CSV table of C-alpha atoms (C1' of nucleotides) in Angstrom, one decimal:
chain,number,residue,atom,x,y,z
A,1,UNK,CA,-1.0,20.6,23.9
A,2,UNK,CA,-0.7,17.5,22.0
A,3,UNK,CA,-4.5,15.6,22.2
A,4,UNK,CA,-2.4,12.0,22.8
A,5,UNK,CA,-3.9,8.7,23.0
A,6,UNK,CA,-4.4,7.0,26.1
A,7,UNK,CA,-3.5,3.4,26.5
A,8,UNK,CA,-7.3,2.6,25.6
A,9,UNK,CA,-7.6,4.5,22.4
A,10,UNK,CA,-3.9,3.1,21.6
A,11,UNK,CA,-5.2,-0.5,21.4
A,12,UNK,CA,-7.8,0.4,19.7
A,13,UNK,CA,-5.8,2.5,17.0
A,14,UNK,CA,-3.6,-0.7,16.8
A,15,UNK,CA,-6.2,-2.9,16.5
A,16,UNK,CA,-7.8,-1.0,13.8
A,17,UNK,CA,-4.7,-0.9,12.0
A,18,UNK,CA,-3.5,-4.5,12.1
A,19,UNK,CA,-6.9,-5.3,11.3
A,20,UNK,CA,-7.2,-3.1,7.9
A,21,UNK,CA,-3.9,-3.9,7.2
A,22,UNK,CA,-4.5,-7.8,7.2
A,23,UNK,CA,-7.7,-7.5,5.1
A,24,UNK,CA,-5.6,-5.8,2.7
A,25,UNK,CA,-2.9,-8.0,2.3
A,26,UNK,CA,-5.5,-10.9,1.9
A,27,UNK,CA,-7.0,-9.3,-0.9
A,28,UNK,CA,-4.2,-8.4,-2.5
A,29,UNK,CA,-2.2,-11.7,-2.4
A,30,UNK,CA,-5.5,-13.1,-3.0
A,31,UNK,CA,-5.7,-11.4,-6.7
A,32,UNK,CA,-2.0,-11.4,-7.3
A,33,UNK,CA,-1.8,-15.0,-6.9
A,34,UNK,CA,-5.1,-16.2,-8.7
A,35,UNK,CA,-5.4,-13.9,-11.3
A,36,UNK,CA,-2.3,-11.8,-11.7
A,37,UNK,CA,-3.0,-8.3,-10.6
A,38,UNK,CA,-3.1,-6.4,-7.5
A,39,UNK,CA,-6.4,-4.9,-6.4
A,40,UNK,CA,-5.9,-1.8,-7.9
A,41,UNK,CA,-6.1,-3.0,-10.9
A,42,UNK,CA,-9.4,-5.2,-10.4
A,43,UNK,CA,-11.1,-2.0,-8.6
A,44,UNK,CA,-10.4,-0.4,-12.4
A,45,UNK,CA,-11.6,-3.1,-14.3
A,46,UNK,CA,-14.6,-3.3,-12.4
A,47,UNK,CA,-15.4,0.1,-12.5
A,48,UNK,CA,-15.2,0.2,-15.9
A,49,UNK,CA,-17.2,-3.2,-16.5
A,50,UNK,CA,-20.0,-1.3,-14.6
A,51,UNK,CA,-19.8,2.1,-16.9
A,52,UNK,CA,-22.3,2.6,-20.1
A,53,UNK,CA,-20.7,1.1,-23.2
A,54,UNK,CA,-17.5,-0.4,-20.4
A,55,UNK,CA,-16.0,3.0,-20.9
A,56,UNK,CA,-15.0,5.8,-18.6
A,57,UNK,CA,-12.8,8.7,-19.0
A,58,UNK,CA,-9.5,8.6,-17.4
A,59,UNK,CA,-10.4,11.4,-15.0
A,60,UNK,CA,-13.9,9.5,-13.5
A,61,UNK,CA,-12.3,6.5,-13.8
A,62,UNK,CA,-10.0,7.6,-11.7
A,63,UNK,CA,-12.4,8.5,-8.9
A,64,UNK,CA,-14.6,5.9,-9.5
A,65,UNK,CA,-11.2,3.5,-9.1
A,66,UNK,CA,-10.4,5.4,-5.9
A,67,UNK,CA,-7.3,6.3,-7.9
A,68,UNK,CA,-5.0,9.4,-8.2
A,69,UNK,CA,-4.4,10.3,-12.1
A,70,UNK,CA,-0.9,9.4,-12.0
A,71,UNK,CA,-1.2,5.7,-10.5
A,72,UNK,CA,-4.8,5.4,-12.9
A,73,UNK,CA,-2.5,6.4,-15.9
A,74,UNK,CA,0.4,3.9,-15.2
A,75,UNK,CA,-1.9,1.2,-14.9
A,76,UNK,CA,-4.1,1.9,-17.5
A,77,UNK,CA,-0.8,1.9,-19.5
A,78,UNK,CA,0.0,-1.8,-17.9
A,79,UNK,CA,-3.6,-3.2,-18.6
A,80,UNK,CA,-3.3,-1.9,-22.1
A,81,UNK,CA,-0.1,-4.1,-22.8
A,82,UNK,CA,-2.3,-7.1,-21.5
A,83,UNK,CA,-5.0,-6.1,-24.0
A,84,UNK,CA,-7.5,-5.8,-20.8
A,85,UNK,CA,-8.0,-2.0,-21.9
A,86,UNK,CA,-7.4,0.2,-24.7
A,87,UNK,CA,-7.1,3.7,-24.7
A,88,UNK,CA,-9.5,5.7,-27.0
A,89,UNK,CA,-9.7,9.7,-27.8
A,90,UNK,CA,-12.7,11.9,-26.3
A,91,UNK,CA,-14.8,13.1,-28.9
A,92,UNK,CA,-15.9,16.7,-27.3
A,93,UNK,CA,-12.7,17.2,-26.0
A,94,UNK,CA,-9.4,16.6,-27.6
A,95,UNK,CA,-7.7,16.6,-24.1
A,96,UNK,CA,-9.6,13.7,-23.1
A,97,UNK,CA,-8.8,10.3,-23.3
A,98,UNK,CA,-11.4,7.4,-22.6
A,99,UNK,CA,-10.4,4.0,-21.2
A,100,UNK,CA,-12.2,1.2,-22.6
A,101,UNK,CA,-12.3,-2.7,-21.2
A,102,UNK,CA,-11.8,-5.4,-23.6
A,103,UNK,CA,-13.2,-8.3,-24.2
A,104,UNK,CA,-10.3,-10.2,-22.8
A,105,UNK,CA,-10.5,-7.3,-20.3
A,106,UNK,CA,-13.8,-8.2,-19.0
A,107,UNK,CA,-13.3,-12.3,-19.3
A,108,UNK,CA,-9.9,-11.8,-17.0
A,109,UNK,CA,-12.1,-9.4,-14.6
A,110,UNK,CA,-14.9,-12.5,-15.1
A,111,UNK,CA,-12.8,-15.0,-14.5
A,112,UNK,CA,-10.8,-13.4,-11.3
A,113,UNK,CA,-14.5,-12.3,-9.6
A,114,UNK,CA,-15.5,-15.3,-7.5
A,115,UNK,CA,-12.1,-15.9,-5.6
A,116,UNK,CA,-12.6,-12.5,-5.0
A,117,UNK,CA,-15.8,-12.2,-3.8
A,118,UNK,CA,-14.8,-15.4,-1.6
A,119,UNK,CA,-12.1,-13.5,-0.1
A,120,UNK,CA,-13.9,-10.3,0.7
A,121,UNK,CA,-16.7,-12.5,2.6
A,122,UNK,CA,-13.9,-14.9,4.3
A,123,UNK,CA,-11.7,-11.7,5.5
A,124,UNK,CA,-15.1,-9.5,6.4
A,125,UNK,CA,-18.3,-10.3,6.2
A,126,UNK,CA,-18.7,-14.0,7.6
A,127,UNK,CA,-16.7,-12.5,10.8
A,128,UNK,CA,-18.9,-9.7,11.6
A,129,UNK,CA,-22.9,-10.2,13.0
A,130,UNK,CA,-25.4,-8.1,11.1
A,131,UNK,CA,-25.6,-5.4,13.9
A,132,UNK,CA,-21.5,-5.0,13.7
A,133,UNK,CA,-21.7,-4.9,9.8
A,134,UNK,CA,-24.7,-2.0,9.9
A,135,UNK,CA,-22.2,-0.4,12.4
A,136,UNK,CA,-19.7,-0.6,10.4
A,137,UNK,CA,-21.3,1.1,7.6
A,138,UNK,CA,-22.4,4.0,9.7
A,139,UNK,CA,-18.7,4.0,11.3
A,140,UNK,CA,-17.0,4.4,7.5
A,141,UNK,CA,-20.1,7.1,6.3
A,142,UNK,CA,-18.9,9.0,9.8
A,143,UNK,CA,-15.3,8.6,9.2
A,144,UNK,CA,-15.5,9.5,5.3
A,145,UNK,CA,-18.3,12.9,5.8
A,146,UNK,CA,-15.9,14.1,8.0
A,147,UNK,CA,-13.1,16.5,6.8
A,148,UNK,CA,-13.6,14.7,3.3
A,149,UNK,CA,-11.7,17.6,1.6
A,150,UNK,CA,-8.8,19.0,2.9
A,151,UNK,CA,-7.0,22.7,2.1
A,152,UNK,CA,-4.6,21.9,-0.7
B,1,UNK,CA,-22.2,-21.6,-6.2
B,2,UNK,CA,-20.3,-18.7,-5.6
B,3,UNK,CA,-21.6,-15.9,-3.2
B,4,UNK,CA,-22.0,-13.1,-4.3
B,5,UNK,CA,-22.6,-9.8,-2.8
B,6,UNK,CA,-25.9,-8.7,-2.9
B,7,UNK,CA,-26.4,-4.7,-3.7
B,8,UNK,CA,-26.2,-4.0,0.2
B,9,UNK,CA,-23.2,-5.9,0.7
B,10,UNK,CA,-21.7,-4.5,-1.8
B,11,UNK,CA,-22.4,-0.7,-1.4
B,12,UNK,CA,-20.9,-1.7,2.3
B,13,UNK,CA,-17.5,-3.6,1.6
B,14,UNK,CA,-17.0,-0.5,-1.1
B,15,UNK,CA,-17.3,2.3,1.7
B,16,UNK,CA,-15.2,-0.2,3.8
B,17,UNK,CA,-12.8,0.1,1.1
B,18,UNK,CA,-12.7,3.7,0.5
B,19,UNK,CA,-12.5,4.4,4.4
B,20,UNK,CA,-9.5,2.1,5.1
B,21,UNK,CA,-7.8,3.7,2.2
B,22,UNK,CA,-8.7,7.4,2.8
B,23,UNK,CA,-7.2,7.0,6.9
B,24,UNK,CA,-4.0,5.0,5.2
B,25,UNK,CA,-3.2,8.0,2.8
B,26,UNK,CA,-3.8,10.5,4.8
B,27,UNK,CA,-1.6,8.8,7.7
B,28,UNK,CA,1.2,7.8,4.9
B,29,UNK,CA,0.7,11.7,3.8
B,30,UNK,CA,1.0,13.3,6.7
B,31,UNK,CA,4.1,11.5,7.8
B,32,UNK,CA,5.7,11.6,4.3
B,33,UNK,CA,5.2,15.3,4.4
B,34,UNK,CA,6.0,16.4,8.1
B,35,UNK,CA,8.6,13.8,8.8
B,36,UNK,CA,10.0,12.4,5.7
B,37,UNK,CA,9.0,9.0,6.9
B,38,UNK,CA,6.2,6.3,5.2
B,39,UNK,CA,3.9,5.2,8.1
B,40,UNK,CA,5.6,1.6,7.9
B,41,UNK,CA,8.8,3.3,9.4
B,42,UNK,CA,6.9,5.0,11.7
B,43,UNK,CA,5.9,2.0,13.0
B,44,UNK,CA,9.0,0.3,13.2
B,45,UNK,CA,11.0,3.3,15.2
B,46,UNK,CA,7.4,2.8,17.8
B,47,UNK,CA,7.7,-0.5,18.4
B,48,UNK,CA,11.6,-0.4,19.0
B,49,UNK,CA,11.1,3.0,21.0
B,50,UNK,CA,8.6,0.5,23.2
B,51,UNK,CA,11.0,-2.6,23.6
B,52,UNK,CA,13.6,-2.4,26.6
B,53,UNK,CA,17.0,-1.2,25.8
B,54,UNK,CA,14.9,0.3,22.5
B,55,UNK,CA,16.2,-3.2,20.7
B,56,UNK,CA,14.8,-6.2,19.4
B,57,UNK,CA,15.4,-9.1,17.3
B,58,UNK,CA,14.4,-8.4,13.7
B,59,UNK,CA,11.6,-11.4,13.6
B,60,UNK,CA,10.2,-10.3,16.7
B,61,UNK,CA,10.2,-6.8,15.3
B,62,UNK,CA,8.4,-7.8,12.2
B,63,UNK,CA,5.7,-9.1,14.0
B,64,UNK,CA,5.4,-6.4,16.1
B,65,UNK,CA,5.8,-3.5,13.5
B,66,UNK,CA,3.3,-5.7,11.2
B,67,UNK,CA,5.5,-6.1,8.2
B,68,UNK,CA,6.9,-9.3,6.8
B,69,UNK,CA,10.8,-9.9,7.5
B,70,UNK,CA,11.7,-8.6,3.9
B,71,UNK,CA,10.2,-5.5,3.7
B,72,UNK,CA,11.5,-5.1,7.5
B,73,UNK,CA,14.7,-5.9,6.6
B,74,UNK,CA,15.0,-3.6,3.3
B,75,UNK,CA,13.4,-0.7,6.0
B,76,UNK,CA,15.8,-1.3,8.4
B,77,UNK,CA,18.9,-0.8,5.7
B,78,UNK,CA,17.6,2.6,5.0
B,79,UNK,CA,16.8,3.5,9.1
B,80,UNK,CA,20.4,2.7,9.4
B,81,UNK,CA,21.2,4.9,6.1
B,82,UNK,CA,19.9,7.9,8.2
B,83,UNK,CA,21.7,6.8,11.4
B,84,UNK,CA,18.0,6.4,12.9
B,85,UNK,CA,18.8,2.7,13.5
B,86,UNK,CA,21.4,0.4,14.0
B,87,UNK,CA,22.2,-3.3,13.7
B,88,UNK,CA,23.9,-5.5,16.1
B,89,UNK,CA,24.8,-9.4,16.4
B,90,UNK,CA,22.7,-11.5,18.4
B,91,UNK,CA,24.3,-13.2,21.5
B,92,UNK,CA,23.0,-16.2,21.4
B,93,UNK,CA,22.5,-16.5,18.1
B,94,UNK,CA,24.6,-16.1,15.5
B,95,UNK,CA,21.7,-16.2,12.9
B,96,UNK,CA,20.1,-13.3,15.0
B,97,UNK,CA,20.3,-9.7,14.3
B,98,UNK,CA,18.9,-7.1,16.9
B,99,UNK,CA,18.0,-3.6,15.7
B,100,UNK,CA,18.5,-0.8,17.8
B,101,UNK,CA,17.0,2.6,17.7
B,102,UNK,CA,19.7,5.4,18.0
B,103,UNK,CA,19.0,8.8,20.0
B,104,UNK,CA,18.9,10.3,16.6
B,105,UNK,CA,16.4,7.7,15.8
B,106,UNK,CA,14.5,8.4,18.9
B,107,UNK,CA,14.5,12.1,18.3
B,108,UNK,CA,13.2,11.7,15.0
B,109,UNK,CA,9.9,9.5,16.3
B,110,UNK,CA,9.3,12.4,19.2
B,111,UNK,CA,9.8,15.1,16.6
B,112,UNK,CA,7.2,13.1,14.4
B,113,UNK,CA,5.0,11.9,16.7
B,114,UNK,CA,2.2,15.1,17.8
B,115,UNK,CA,1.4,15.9,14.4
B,116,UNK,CA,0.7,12.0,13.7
B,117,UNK,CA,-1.4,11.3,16.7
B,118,UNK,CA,-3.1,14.8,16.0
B,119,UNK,CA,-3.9,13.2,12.3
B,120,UNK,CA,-4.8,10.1,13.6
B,121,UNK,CA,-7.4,11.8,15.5
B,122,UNK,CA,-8.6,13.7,12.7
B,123,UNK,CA,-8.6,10.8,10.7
B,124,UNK,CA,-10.4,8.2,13.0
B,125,UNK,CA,-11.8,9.2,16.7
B,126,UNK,CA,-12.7,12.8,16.1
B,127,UNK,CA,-15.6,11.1,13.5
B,128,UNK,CA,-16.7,8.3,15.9
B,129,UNK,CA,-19.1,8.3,19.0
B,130,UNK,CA,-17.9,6.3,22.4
B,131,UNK,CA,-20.5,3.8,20.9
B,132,UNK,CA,-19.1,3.3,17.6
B,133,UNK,CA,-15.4,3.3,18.7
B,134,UNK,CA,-16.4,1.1,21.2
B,135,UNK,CA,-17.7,-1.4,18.1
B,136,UNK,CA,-15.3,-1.0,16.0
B,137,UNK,CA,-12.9,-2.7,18.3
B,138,UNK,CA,-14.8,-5.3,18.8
B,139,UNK,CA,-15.2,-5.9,15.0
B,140,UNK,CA,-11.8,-5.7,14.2
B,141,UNK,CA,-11.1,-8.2,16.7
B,142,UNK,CA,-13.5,-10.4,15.4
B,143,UNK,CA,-11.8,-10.2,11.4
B,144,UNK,CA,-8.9,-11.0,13.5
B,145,UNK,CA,-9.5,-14.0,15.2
B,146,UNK,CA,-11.5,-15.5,12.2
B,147,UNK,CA,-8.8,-17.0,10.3
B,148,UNK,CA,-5.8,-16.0,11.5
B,149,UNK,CA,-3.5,-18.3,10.1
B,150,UNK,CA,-4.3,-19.9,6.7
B,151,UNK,CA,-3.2,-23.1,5.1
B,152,UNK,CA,-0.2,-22.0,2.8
C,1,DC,C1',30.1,-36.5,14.9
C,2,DT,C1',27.6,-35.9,10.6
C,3,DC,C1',23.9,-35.0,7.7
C,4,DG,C1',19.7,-32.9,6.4
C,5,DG,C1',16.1,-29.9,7.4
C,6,DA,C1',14.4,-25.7,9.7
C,7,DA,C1',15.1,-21.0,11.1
C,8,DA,C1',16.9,-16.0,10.7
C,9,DT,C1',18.0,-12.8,7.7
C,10,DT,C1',19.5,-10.7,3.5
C,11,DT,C1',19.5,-9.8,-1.5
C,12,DG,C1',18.0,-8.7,-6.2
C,13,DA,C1',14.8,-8.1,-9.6
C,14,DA,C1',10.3,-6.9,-11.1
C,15,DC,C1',6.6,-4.0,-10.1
C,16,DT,C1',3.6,-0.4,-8.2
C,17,DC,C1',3.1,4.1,-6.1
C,18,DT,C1',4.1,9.0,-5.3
C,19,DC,C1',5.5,13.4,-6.4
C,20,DA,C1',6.8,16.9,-9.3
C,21,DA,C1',7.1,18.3,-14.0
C,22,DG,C1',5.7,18.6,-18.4
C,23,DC,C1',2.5,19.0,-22.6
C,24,DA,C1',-1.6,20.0,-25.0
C,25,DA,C1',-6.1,21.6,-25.4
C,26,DA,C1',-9.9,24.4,-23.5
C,27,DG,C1',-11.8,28.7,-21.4
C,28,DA,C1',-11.6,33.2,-20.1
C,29,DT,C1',-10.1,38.0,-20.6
C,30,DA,C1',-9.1,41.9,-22.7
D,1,DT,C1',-7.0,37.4,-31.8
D,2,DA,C1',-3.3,37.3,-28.3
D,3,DT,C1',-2.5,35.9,-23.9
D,4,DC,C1',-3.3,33.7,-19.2
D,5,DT,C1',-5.0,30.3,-16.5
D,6,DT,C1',-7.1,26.0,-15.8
D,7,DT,C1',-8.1,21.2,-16.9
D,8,DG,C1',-6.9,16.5,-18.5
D,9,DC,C1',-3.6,13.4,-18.8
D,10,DT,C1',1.1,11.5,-19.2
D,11,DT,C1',6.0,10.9,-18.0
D,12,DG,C1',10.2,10.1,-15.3
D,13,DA,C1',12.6,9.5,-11.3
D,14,DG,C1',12.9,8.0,-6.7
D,15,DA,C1',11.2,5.0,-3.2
D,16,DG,C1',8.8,1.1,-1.0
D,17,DT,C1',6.9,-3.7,-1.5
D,18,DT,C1',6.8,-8.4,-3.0
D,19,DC,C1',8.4,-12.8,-4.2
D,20,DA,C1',11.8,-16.1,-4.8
D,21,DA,C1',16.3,-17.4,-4.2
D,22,DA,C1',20.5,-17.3,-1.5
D,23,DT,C1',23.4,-17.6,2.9
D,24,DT,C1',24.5,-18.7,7.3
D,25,DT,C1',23.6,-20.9,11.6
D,26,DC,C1',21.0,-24.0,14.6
D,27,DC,C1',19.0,-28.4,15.8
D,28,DG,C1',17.8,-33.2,15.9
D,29,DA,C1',18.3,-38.0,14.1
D,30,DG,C1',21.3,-41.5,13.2
DNA sequence: CTCGGAAATTTGAACTCTCAAGCAAAGATA
DNA sequence: TATCTTTGCTTGAGAGTTCAAATTTCCGAG
């Protein structure tokens, strides 16, 4: 009673997958070569670059980042020994730990931003039409609302 | 003169972003749980499973298995570490090394195999309309051919 | 035949990610 | 106030990935 896929849906799966992958490894080489870190750790430093006062805690940072806690806190820990972020304690709650960007921080995410952004429109966006981009959208909102939490 | 996402773009390539990575945990999840395999070795004992005699040369099964040769070839070590896979010299090339799938191999991709098309579905098709699937094959074939190969 | 470059593959080191534990502080309960 | 549970975050170990540097073999030009 396994729902297989047919050869149809296979090449699509496939294609889907080769495709994701590939846009992946371009960003990622992308960033690792011209500035140094994988895209991880840009998606941090941007998210805390857009937060009030460039400062989040650790745990909305986190989801913010698109980051589990674990791989948030070991590379928080790696951006603080480049001086990009420092680590600061919560006022209202002693458990808490807020990450804060630096001002070398915010020049390195400055400086890394347009290869980036150059990327991102080489390996998407100048491929796809507008129709297939507003599909797109609608396809990742679908794919996303569905079953977005899981029983633990 | 860079170009910059506008707000649209933007909120789009970051749901693009968070989709892709959602399906690629939850696949690399699933697998790691219910067959004690990452999705990348998954994909290897597929596309050997698929060659004839279940063997092929170990550049040819990069390409196919979408990994570069040195993460294949670090894979492949520990396939062979769990008798799942074996290496053999090349005929007719005595640079060549051919990877073959063993039955143990084979039994392991068949034991893994319903629950990861079953989370496939979940992941991808159950979310998406004829339409949409429909589209999203046809975008993901148009990242691909843009800029396939790049200047190195 | 010989030499030099290209191709096939492996190896090692550095790095990131995941998972399972492990603390410490906060909240709830009695 | 004395637990008990939950929340926030970190840590360590194990595993996979990447990059650059070998190694061995093949191929073509002299």
């Amino acid at each position: 009673m396994t729902r297989w896929l047919d050869d149809e849906e296979q090449r699509i799966w496939r294609n889907f997958l080769a495709t994701t992958q590939l846009v992946n490894e371009r960003l990622d080489r992308q960033l690792q070569r011209d500035a140094g870190m994988p895209h991880t750790y840009y998606m941090i430093l941007v998210a805390l670059s857009e937060a009030p006062g460039r400062s989040m805690r650790m745990t909305d940072l986190a989801h913010r980042a698109q980051s589990s806690q674990s791989r948030l806190s070991h590379a928080v820990a790696r951006l603080e020994e480049r001086g990009w972020v420092r680590r600061a304690p919560c006022a209202d709650d002693r458990r808490g730990n807020i990450a804060v960007l630096t001002d070398d921080g915010f020049a390195a995410l400055a400086a890394a931003a347009p290869g980036h952004v150059e990327e991102v429109r080489q390996s998407l966006f100048d491929a796809l039409t507008p129709a297939q981009l507003h599909t797109l959208d609608e396809i990742c909102t679908a794919v996303r609302s569905k079953t977005v939490g899981g029983s633990s």
